[in-house]
CSV table of C-alpha atoms and ligand atoms in Angstrom, one decimal:
chain,number,residue,atom,x,y,z
A,1,MET,CA,8.8,-32.9,104.1
A,2,ALA,CA,7.1,-29.4,104.4
A,3,PHE,CA,8.3,-26.8,102.2
A,4,ASN,CA,7.4,-23.1,102.5
A,5,ALA,CA,7.2,-20.3,100.3
A,6,CYS,CA,5.9,-16.5,101.5
A,7,PHE,CA,7.0,-13.0,99.8
A,8,LYS,CA,9.1,-11.4,101.7
A,9,GLY,CA,10.6,-7.5,101.3
A,10,SER,CA,14.4,-7.8,101.0
A,11,GLN,CA,14.7,-4.4,102.3
A,12,THR,CA,12.7,-4.8,105.5
A,13,GLY,CA,12.3,-8.6,106.4
A,14,ASN,CA,8.8,-7.8,106.1
A,15,THR,CA,7.1,-11.2,105.1
A,16,TYR,CA,3.4,-11.7,104.2
A,17,SER,CA,1.5,-14.9,102.9
A,18,LEU,CA,1.7,-15.9,99.2
A,19,ASP,CA,-2.3,-15.9,99.5
A,20,GLN,CA,-2.4,-12.3,100.5
A,21,VAL,CA,-3.3,-9.9,97.8
A,22,ILE,CA,0.3,-7.8,97.8
A,23,TYR,CA,2.9,-6.9,95.5
A,24,ARG,CA,4.7,-3.8,97.2
A,25,ASP,CA,6.6,-4.3,100.4
A,26,THR,CA,6.3,-1.1,103.2
A,27,ASP,CA,8.9,0.1,102.1
A,28,GLY,CA,7.4,0.6,98.3
A,29,GLY,CA,10.6,-2.0,97.3
A,30,LEU,CA,8.9,-5.3,95.1
A,31,LEU,CA,8.4,-8.0,96.9
A,32,GLU,CA,10.3,-11.4,96.3
A,33,VAL,CA,9.6,-15.1,96.8
A,34,GLU,CA,11.3,-16.5,99.5
A,35,HIS,CA,11.6,-20.2,99.8
A,36,ASP,CA,12.5,-22.0,103.4
A,37,MET,CA,16.4,-22.9,102.1
A,38,GLU,CA,17.3,-24.7,105.3
A,39,GLN,CA,14.2,-27.0,104.6
A,40,LEU,CA,15.2,-27.3,101.1
A,41,GLY,CA,19.0,-28.0,101.9
A,42,LYS,CA,18.0,-31.0,103.8
A,43,ARG,CA,18.1,-32.8,100.8
A,44,SER,CA,21.4,-33.4,99.4
A,45,ALA,CA,22.0,-32.1,96.0
A,46,ALA,CA,21.7,-35.6,94.3
A,47,GLU,CA,18.8,-36.5,95.6
A,48,TRP,CA,17.3,-33.5,94.1
A,49,LYS,CA,19.0,-33.9,91.0
A,50,SER,CA,17.3,-37.2,90.5
A,51,LEU,CA,13.9,-36.1,91.4
A,52,PHE,CA,14.0,-34.0,88.9
A,53,GLU,CA,15.2,-36.8,86.9
A,54,SER,CA,12.5,-38.5,87.3
A,55,ARG,CA,10.2,-36.4,86.8
A,56,CYS,CA,11.2,-35.8,83.0
A,57,GLY,CA,8.8,-37.3,80.6
A,58,THR,CA,6.3,-38.9,83.4
A,59,HIS,CA,2.5,-39.1,83.3
A,60,LYS,CA,2.2,-37.9,86.3
A,61,TRP,CA,0.0,-34.7,87.0
A,62,PRO,CA,1.4,-32.0,87.2
A,63,PHE,CA,5.2,-33.0,87.3
A,64,ALA,CA,5.6,-33.6,83.4
A,65,SER,CA,5.5,-29.6,82.9
A,66,GLY,CA,8.7,-28.2,83.0
A,67,ILE,CA,7.9,-25.7,86.0
A,68,TRP,CA,6.0,-28.1,88.3
A,69,GLY,CA,8.5,-31.1,88.0
A,70,LYS,CA,10.6,-28.4,89.9
A,71,LYS,CA,7.5,-27.7,92.7
A,72,GLU,CA,9.9,-27.7,95.8
A,73,TRP,CA,11.5,-25.1,94.6
A,74,VAL,CA,8.7,-23.0,92.7
A,75,LEU,CA,5.5,-22.9,94.6
A,76,PRO,CA,6.0,-26.2,97.3
A,77,GLY,CA,2.2,-25.0,98.9
A,78,ILE,CA,0.1,-25.5,96.3
A,79,ALA,CA,-2.6,-28.8,96.0
A,80,ASP,CA,-2.0,-30.2,92.8
A,81,GLU,CA,-5.2,-30.2,91.5
A,82,ASP,CA,-5.2,-26.5,92.4
A,83,ILE,CA,-2.2,-25.8,89.2
A,84,ILE,CA,-3.3,-24.6,86.3
A,85,SER,CA,-0.5,-26.5,83.6
A,86,LEU,CA,-0.6,-26.2,80.0
A,87,ASN,CA,2.1,-28.7,80.2
A,88,GLU,CA,4.8,-25.4,79.9
A,89,GLY,CA,8.7,-25.5,80.3
A,90,TRP,CA,11.3,-28.4,78.6
A,91,THR,CA,11.1,-26.8,75.5
A,92,ASN,CA,13.6,-27.7,73.0
A,93,LEU,CA,17.5,-27.0,73.3
A,94,PHE,CA,18.5,-26.2,69.6
A,95,PHE,CA,22.3,-27.0,68.9
A,96,ALA,CA,22.8,-23.9,66.3
A,97,GLN,CA,25.7,-25.7,65.0
A,98,ARG,CA,25.9,-24.2,61.0
A,99,LEU,CA,25.2,-20.4,62.7
A,100,GLY,CA,28.4,-21.2,65.3
A,101,ALA,CA,30.4,-22.6,62.7
A,102,HIS,CA,30.0,-19.4,61.0
A,103,LEU,CA,30.6,-17.3,63.9
A,104,GLY,CA,33.7,-19.1,64.8
A,105,LEU,CA,31.7,-21.3,68.1
A,106,ASP,CA,31.9,-24.5,69.0
A,107,ASP,CA,29.4,-24.7,70.9
A,108,LEU,CA,26.3,-22.4,70.6
A,109,TRP,CA,22.9,-23.2,71.7
A,110,VAL,CA,19.4,-21.6,71.1
A,111,LYS,CA,17.0,-21.9,74.1
A,112,LEU,CA,13.5,-21.8,72.5
A,113,CYS,CA,11.3,-20.9,74.9
A,114,GLY,CA,8.8,-19.9,72.3
A,115,ASN,CA,8.1,-23.6,71.9
A,116,SER,CA,5.1,-23.2,74.3
A,117,HIS,CA,1.8,-22.9,74.8
A,118,THR,CA,0.6,-19.5,73.9
A,119,GLY,CA,4.4,-19.3,71.8
A,120,SER,CA,6.6,-17.0,74.1
A,121,PHE,CA,8.1,-17.6,77.6
A,122,LYS,CA,5.5,-15.9,79.7
A,123,ASP,CA,4.0,-19.4,79.5
A,124,LEU,CA,6.7,-20.5,82.3
A,125,GLY,CA,5.5,-17.8,84.9
A,126,MET,CA,2.1,-17.3,84.0
A,127,THR,CA,1.4,-21.3,85.4
A,128,VAL,CA,2.1,-20.3,88.4
A,129,LEU,CA,0.6,-16.9,89.0
A,130,VAL,CA,-2.8,-18.3,87.6
A,131,SER,CA,-2.7,-21.5,89.7
A,132,GLN,CA,-2.0,-19.4,93.0
A,133,VAL,CA,-4.6,-17.2,92.0
A,134,ASN,CA,-6.7,-20.3,90.9
A,135,HIS,CA,-6.0,-22.0,94.8
A,136,MET,CA,-6.9,-18.6,96.4
A,137,ARG,CA,-10.1,-18.3,94.5
A,138,LYS,CA,-11.2,-21.4,95.6
A,139,ARG,CA,-10.0,-21.0,99.3
A,140,GLY,CA,-12.9,-17.5,99.1
A,141,VAL,CA,-10.4,-14.7,98.7
A,142,PRO,CA,-12.8,-12.2,96.5
A,143,ILE,CA,-10.4,-11.9,93.4
A,144,LYS,CA,-13.0,-11.2,90.1
A,145,ALA,CA,-9.8,-10.8,87.7
A,146,VAL,CA,-6.4,-11.3,86.7
A,147,ALA,CA,-5.1,-8.3,85.1
A,148,CYS,CA,-2.2,-7.1,83.2
A,149,ALA,CA,-0.8,-4.3,81.1
A,150,SER,CA,1.6,-6.2,78.3
A,151,THR,CA,3.3,-5.8,74.9
A,152,GLY,CA,1.7,-8.5,73.5
A,153,ASP,CA,3.1,-11.7,75.3
A,154,THR,CA,2.1,-11.9,78.9
A,155,SER,CA,-1.9,-10.5,77.7
A,156,ALA,CA,-1.5,-13.4,75.4
A,157,ALA,CA,-0.2,-16.1,78.1
A,158,LEU,CA,-3.0,-14.8,80.4
A,159,ALA,CA,-5.5,-14.7,78.8
A,160,ALA,CA,-4.5,-18.8,77.8
A,161,TYR,CA,-3.9,-19.7,81.4
A,162,CYS,CA,-7.0,-17.5,82.9
A,163,ALA,CA,-9.0,-19.2,79.8
A,164,ALA,CA,-8.0,-22.9,80.8
A,165,ALA,CA,-8.8,-22.0,84.4
A,166,GLY,CA,-12.1,-20.5,84.3
A,167,ILE,CA,-11.3,-16.8,85.7
A,168,PRO,CA,-11.9,-14.0,84.1
A,169,SER,CA,-8.5,-12.0,82.5
A,170,VAL,CA,-8.4,-8.2,81.5
A,171,VAL,CA,-5.7,-6.9,79.2
A,172,PHE,CA,-4.0,-3.4,78.9
A,173,LEU,CA,-2.5,-3.3,75.2
A,174,PRO,CA,-0.5,0.0,74.0
A,175,GLY,CA,-2.8,0.6,70.6
A,176,ASN,CA,-0.9,0.0,67.5
A,177,LYS,CA,2.4,-1.8,69.1
A,178,ILE,CA,2.0,-5.7,69.0
A,179,SER,CA,1.9,-7.6,66.6
A,180,VAL,CA,-1.6,-9.0,64.7
A,181,ALA,CA,-1.4,-12.9,66.1
A,182,GLN,CA,-0.6,-11.0,69.9
A,183,LEU,CA,-3.3,-9.1,69.3
A,184,ILE,CA,-6.1,-12.0,68.3
A,185,GLN,CA,-4.2,-14.6,71.6
A,186,PRO,CA,-6.4,-12.8,74.3
A,187,ILE,CA,-9.1,-11.7,72.5
A,188,SER,CA,-9.9,-15.8,71.7
A,189,ASN,CA,-9.3,-17.1,74.5
A,190,GLY,CA,-11.8,-14.8,75.8
A,191,SER,CA,-10.1,-11.7,77.9
A,192,ILE,CA,-11.7,-8.4,78.2
A,193,VAL,CA,-9.4,-6.5,75.6
A,194,LEU,CA,-8.4,-2.4,76.2
A,195,SER,CA,-6.6,-1.0,73.6
A,196,LEU,CA,-4.8,1.8,75.4
A,197,ASP,CA,-3.9,5.1,73.2
A,198,THR,CA,-0.2,4.9,74.8
A,199,ASP,CA,2.7,3.0,75.0
A,200,PHE,CA,3.7,0.0,77.5
A,201,ASP,CA,4.7,2.3,80.0
A,202,GLY,CA,1.4,4.0,79.9
A,203,CYS,CA,-0.3,1.4,80.4
A,204,MET,CA,1.8,-0.3,83.2
A,205,LYS,CA,0.9,3.0,85.1
A,206,ILE,CA,-3.2,2.4,84.5
A,207,VAL,CA,-2.8,-1.2,85.4
A,208,GLN,CA,-1.4,-0.3,88.8
A,209,GLU,CA,-3.8,2.2,89.8
A,210,ILE,CA,-6.3,-0.2,88.8
A,211,THR,CA,-5.4,-3.3,90.6
A,212,GLU,CA,-5.3,-1.1,93.9
A,213,ASP,CA,-8.7,-2.4,93.5
A,214,LYS,CA,-7.8,-6.0,95.1
A,215,SER,CA,-10.7,-7.5,93.8
A,216,LEU,CA,-8.7,-7.3,90.6
A,217,TYR,CA,-5.2,-9.8,90.8
A,218,LEU,CA,-1.9,-7.8,89.2
A,219,ALA,CA,-0.6,-10.6,87.1
A,220,ASN,CA,2.6,-8.2,85.7
A,221,SER,CA,6.6,-9.6,86.6
A,222,MET,CA,6.1,-6.9,89.8
A,223,ASN,CA,4.3,-9.5,91.2
A,224,SER,CA,7.3,-11.8,91.8
A,225,LEU,CA,5.2,-15.1,91.7
A,226,ARG,CA,5.8,-15.0,87.9
A,227,ILE,CA,9.6,-15.0,88.6
A,228,GLU,CA,8.8,-18.1,90.2
A,229,GLY,CA,8.2,-19.8,87.4
A,230,GLN,CA,10.0,-18.3,84.9
A,231,LYS,CA,13.6,-19.0,87.1
A,232,THR,CA,13.0,-22.9,85.9
A,233,ILE,CA,14.8,-21.9,82.4
A,234,SER,CA,18.1,-22.0,84.5
A,235,PHE,CA,17.1,-25.5,85.7
A,236,GLU,CA,16.4,-26.7,82.6
A,237,LEU,CA,19.8,-25.2,81.1
A,238,CYS,CA,22.2,-27.0,83.4
A,239,GLN,CA,19.6,-30.6,83.4
A,240,GLN,CA,19.8,-30.4,79.2
A,241,PHE,CA,23.7,-30.8,79.7
A,242,ALA,CA,24.0,-32.7,82.8
A,243,TRP,CA,23.7,-30.7,85.5
A,244,GLU,CA,27.4,-28.7,83.7
A,245,VAL,CA,27.1,-25.0,83.5
A,246,PRO,CA,27.1,-23.0,80.4
A,247,ASP,CA,29.4,-20.4,80.2
A,248,VAL,CA,27.8,-17.1,78.5
A,249,ILE,CA,23.8,-16.8,78.4
A,250,ILE,CA,22.9,-14.0,76.4
A,251,ILE,CA,19.0,-12.8,77.1
A,252,PRO,CA,16.9,-10.0,75.5
A,253,GLY,CA,15.9,-7.8,78.1
A,254,GLY,CA,12.9,-5.1,78.1
A,255,ASN,CA,11.1,-4.7,81.8
A,256,LEU,CA,13.9,-7.4,83.1
A,257,GLY,CA,12.2,-9.7,84.8
A,258,ASN,CA,13.3,-12.5,83.2
A,259,VAL,CA,17.1,-11.6,83.4
A,260,SER,CA,16.3,-11.4,87.0
A,261,ALA,CA,14.9,-14.6,86.9
A,262,LEU,CA,17.4,-16.4,85.5
A,263,GLY,CA,19.4,-14.9,88.4
A,264,ARG,CA,17.5,-16.2,90.7
A,265,GLY,CA,17.4,-20.3,89.1
A,266,PHE,CA,21.3,-19.9,89.1
A,267,ASP,CA,21.2,-18.4,92.8
A,268,MET,CA,19.3,-21.4,94.1
A,269,MET,CA,21.2,-24.0,92.6
A,270,LEU,CA,24.5,-22.6,93.9
A,271,GLU,CA,23.2,-22.1,97.2
A,272,LEU,CA,21.8,-25.5,97.3
A,273,GLY,CA,24.8,-27.1,95.8
A,274,LEU,CA,23.5,-28.7,92.3
A,275,ILE,CA,26.0,-27.1,90.6
A,276,ALA,CA,29.5,-24.8,91.5
A,277,LYS,CA,29.8,-22.4,89.0
A,278,LYS,CA,28.2,-19.3,87.7
A,279,PRO,CA,27.7,-18.5,83.6
A,280,ARG,CA,28.7,-15.5,82.5
A,281,ILE,CA,25.1,-13.3,82.2
A,282,VAL,CA,24.6,-10.8,79.0
A,283,VAL,CA,21.1,-8.2,78.7
A,284,ALA,CA,20.4,-7.8,74.9
A,285,GLN,CA,18.1,-4.4,74.4
A,286,ALA,CA,17.3,-2.8,71.2
A,287,ALA,CA,19.4,0.8,70.9
A,288,ASN,CA,15.6,2.2,70.5
A,289,ALA,CA,14.7,1.4,74.2
A,290,ASN,CA,17.7,0.8,76.5
A,291,PRO,CA,17.7,2.5,79.7
A,292,LEU,CA,19.6,-0.7,81.0
A,293,TYR,CA,22.8,-0.1,78.5
A,294,LEU,CA,22.9,3.5,79.5
A,295,ALA,CA,23.0,2.6,83.0
A,296,TYR,CA,25.7,-0.1,82.5
A,297,LYS,CA,27.7,2.6,80.6
A,298,SER,CA,27.7,4.3,84.0
A,299,ASP,CA,29.2,1.8,86.0
A,300,TYR,CA,25.1,1.7,87.7
A,301,THR,CA,25.6,5.0,88.9
A,302,ARG,CA,23.1,6.6,86.8
A,303,PHE,CA,19.9,4.8,86.0
A,304,ALA,CA,17.0,7.3,83.8
A,305,PRO,CA,14.2,5.8,82.4
A,306,VAL,CA,14.2,6.8,78.8
A,307,GLN,CA,11.3,7.4,76.3
A,308,ALA,CA,11.2,3.8,74.4
A,309,GLN,CA,11.4,4.6,70.5
A,310,LYS,CA,9.6,2.1,68.3
A,311,THR,CA,11.6,-0.9,68.1
A,312,GLU,CA,10.1,-4.4,66.1
A,313,ALA,CA,11.2,-6.0,68.7
A,314,SER,CA,8.0,-4.6,70.6
A,315,ALA,CA,8.3,-6.5,73.7
A,316,ILE,CA,10.9,-4.9,74.8
A,317,GLN,CA,9.8,-1.8,74.0
A,318,ILE,CA,10.5,-0.1,77.5
A,319,GLY,CA,12.1,2.6,78.8
A,320,ASN,CA,11.1,2.5,82.5
A,321,PRO,CA,11.9,-1.8,83.8
A,322,VAL,CA,9.9,-2.8,87.0
A,323,SER,CA,12.9,-4.7,87.6
A,324,TYR,CA,16.2,-2.5,87.3
A,325,ALA,CA,17.4,-3.0,90.6
A,326,ARG,CA,16.6,-6.6,90.5
A,327,ALA,CA,18.4,-7.4,86.9
A,328,VAL,CA,21.4,-4.7,88.3
A,329,LYS,CA,21.8,-7.4,91.2
A,330,VAL,CA,22.6,-10.8,88.9
A,331,LEU,CA,24.6,-8.5,86.5
A,332,LYS,CA,27.1,-7.5,89.4
A,333,LYS,CA,26.7,-11.3,90.2
A,334,TYR,CA,27.3,-13.2,87.4
A,335,SER,CA,29.9,-10.8,85.7
A,336,GLY,CA,27.6,-9.2,83.4
A,337,SER,CA,27.2,-7.2,80.9
A,338,VAL,CA,25.0,-5.4,78.3
A,339,TYR,CA,24.7,-4.4,74.4
A,340,GLN,CA,22.6,-2.4,72.4
A,341,VAL,CA,21.6,-3.7,68.9
A,342,THR,CA,20.2,-1.2,66.5
A,343,GLU,CA,16.8,-2.1,64.4
A,344,GLU,CA,19.6,-2.8,61.4
A,345,GLN,CA,21.1,-5.5,63.4
A,346,LEU,CA,18.8,-7.1,64.9
A,347,SER,CA,16.8,-7.6,61.7
A,348,ASN,CA,19.5,-9.0,59.9
A,349,ALA,CA,21.0,-11.4,63.3
A,350,ALA,CA,17.3,-12.4,63.0
A,351,HIS,CA,17.4,-13.7,59.5
A,352,LEU,CA,21.2,-14.7,59.2
A,353,ALA,CA,20.1,-16.7,62.0
A,354,ASP,CA,17.1,-18.3,60.2
A,355,ARG,CA,19.2,-19.6,57.5
A,356,THR,CA,20.6,-21.6,59.7
A,357,GLY,CA,17.3,-23.6,60.8
A,358,LEU,CA,16.0,-21.0,63.3
A,359,TYR,CA,12.9,-19.2,63.0
A,360,CYS,CA,13.5,-15.7,64.9
A,361,ASP,CA,11.1,-13.4,66.4
A,362,PRO,CA,12.6,-10.0,66.5
A,363,HIS,CA,13.7,-10.4,70.4
A,364,THR,CA,16.0,-13.2,69.3
A,365,GLY,CA,17.5,-11.3,66.7
A,366,VAL,CA,18.3,-8.8,69.6
A,367,ALA,CA,20.5,-11.4,71.3
A,368,ILE,CA,21.9,-12.5,68.5
A,369,GLY,CA,22.5,-9.5,67.3
A,370,ALA,CA,24.5,-9.2,70.8
A,371,LEU,CA,26.5,-12.3,70.2
A,372,LEU,CA,27.6,-10.9,66.8
A,373,GLN,CA,29.1,-8.0,68.7
A,374,MET,CA,30.6,-10.1,70.8
A,375,VAL,CA,32.4,-12.1,68.2
A,376,GLU,CA,33.6,-9.4,66.8
A,377,GLU,CA,34.9,-7.9,70.0
A,378,LYS,CA,36.0,-11.4,71.2
A,379,ALA,CA,34.2,-11.3,74.6
A,380,VAL,CA,33.7,-15.0,73.8
A,381,SER,CA,36.3,-17.6,72.8
A,382,ARG,CA,35.6,-20.4,70.4
A,383,LYS,CA,35.4,-23.1,73.1
A,384,GLU,CA,33.0,-21.8,75.4
A,385,ARG,CA,29.0,-22.7,75.5
A,386,VAL,CA,27.3,-20.3,74.6
A,387,ILE,CA,23.4,-19.9,75.0
A,388,VAL,CA,21.5,-17.4,73.4
A,389,VAL,CA,17.8,-17.4,74.8
A,390,SER,CA,15.1,-17.5,72.1
A,391,THR,CA,12.2,-15.7,74.2
A,392,ALA,CA,9.0,-15.9,71.4
A,393,HIS,CA,8.3,-18.0,68.6
A,394,GLY,CA,8.7,-16.2,65.0
A,395,LEU,CA,5.0,-17.3,63.9
A,396,LYS,CA,4.0,-14.7,66.1
A,397,PHE,CA,5.9,-12.2,64.2
A,398,SER,CA,4.8,-12.1,60.4
A,399,GLU,CA,5.0,-9.1,59.6
A,400,PHE,CA,8.2,-8.2,60.9
A,401,LYS,CA,9.5,-11.2,58.6
A,402,THR,CA,7.6,-10.6,55.5
A,403,ARG,CA,8.8,-6.4,55.3
A,404,TYR,CA,12.1,-7.8,56.3
A,405,HIS,CA,12.4,-10.0,52.8
A,406,LYS,CA,10.4,-7.4,51.1
A,407,GLN,CA,13.0,-4.5,51.9
A,408,GLU,CA,10.2,-3.1,53.1
A,409,LEU,CA,11.9,-2.4,57.3
A,410,ALA,CA,12.6,1.3,57.4
A,411,GLY,CA,16.2,2.2,57.6
A,412,VAL,CA,17.6,-1.4,57.4
A,413,LYS,CA,19.3,-2.9,54.2
A,414,ALA,CA,18.4,-6.7,54.3
A,415,GLU,CA,21.3,-8.6,54.0
A,416,TYR,CA,19.6,-12.3,53.9
A,417,ALA,CA,16.3,-11.1,52.1
A,418,ASN,CA,14.7,-13.3,50.2
A,419,PRO,CA,12.7,-12.4,47.5
A,420,ILE,CA,10.3,-14.6,46.1
A,421,SER,CA,10.9,-15.1,41.9
A,422,GLU,CA,7.7,-14.6,39.8
A,423,CYS,CA,7.3,-16.7,37.0
A,424,PRO,CA,5.4,-17.6,34.7
A,425,ALA,CA,4.3,-21.4,34.4
A,426,ASP,CA,6.9,-22.1,31.8
A,427,THR,CA,9.3,-24.8,32.6
A,428,ASN,CA,12.7,-23.6,29.9
A,429,LYS,CA,11.8,-20.0,32.0
A,430,VAL,CA,11.5,-22.1,35.4
A,431,ARG,CA,15.1,-23.6,34.7
A,432,ASP,CA,16.4,-20.2,33.6
A,433,ILE,CA,15.5,-19.1,37.3
A,434,LEU,CA,17.1,-22.0,38.8
A,435,ASP,CA,19.9,-21.9,37.1
A,436,GLN,CA,20.2,-18.3,38.0
A,437,ARG,CA,19.4,-18.8,41.6
A,438,LEU,CA,21.5,-22.0,42.7
A,439,LYS,CA,24.7,-20.3,41.6
A,440,ASN,CA,23.8,-17.5,43.9
A,441,ILE,CA,23.6,-19.4,47.2
A,442,ALA,CA,25.6,-18.0,50.0
A,443,LEU,CA,24.5,-19.3,53.3
B,1,PLP,C1,8.5,-10.4,77.5
B,1,PLP,C2,9.4,-10.3,76.8
B,1,PLP,C3,11.0,-10.3,76.6
B,1,PLP,C4,11.0,-9.4,77.7
B,1,PLP,O1,11.4,-9.6,79.1
B,1,PLP,P1,11.3,-9.1,80.1
B,1,PLP,O2,11.4,-9.6,81.5
B,1,PLP,O3,10.7,-7.7,79.8
B,1,PLP,O4,13.0,-8.5,80.6
B,1,PLP,C5,11.5,-10.5,75.4
B,1,PLP,N1,11.3,-11.0,73.9
B,1,PLP,C6,9.8,-11.8,74.7
B,1,PLP,C7,9.3,-11.9,72.7
B,1,PLP,C8,8.6,-11.0,75.2
B,1,PLP,O5,7.6,-11.9,75.5
């Protein structure tokens, strides 16, 4: 069976080939990838499920990847040998039993999207985008390099996938606003790295101008190919529970591409009959960068970009989210709500969760901070199945975690700080310290 996809303008209905270098429609709206749903619908839900199951753990290229195991639903037209995959997806769904018990929840899970090649969920979308660029270059489309603006994780993913493909990449980073790990990743992978004296929104403006030159391909999530890869998180979440739909999904949001992708994944499964129920979708924002939260408070009647303030959750320090309209559509369809989380709340939430075996980056802290508020407001009940989407690996944010444990985060009282006991090499002194500390273990 031949499955097809193209770019489509949601207002105009205009369609464009995926092999074109284009991001916006004639009316200025973002393009979506449109699948031939009629063709996909010719296979039954049961047939799709069994095909997807059959690819779990396979050695057959490229289907072991969580993304490419769903190839027909993601990017059906690409030849297998054009795909650039680093075996992304199929990340662990962590049963957060102790954290759940602490919060009075029996069925709490954390989807560890940061357990991936470059340490964040950005790999899920980048494998699709870079594969498509590889496919186009092989067919003679004159693309010199792929470029993105980034708060750190997009650039790391772009750099790695481009390096694996042998395609030049260019990344624009806001000066001094990302972690050391995030900065060294694209440097190591050979990207042209430009640190700009501005914030993410400023970098985004420049990359859009630079990529008006069509030989530089834009890799930001304005480019909906990224969303196609990221939406597979929804498929995985259901598949990992034998196709049962969770009740609540909490996801941190900045540019709002990921929540749009989450909704899109559920849309497809509903339309093709793989599931019948909708989850509730909750977006968690940092209070210091909260334009979606403010719009939610006005019932989405008012939206205004904000000047994002500094937040430890640096990947969501975004004041003017590109995918705002897409995200609102998702929130309206999936009984959505939006929470804002302060620096103190996100820091303590991340490190509370660490005490139960997780290793949280600040963005996951934002999502767990929202969960704590929901528990307090009784917006979630004990028996409900709740998923927290963890977007990056904590190892990328060692400075944040180190400063937390030293009580050095400005304005944050670190409730779960775990100071090192400095001690001479003296057995009796060691015993004294252990006696003291073993008496005081809280969580
Ligand atoms: C990109 C990113 C986000 C935000 O995703 P959006 O699609 O911009 O909303 C959240 N957390 C981490 C770690 C990220 O890298």
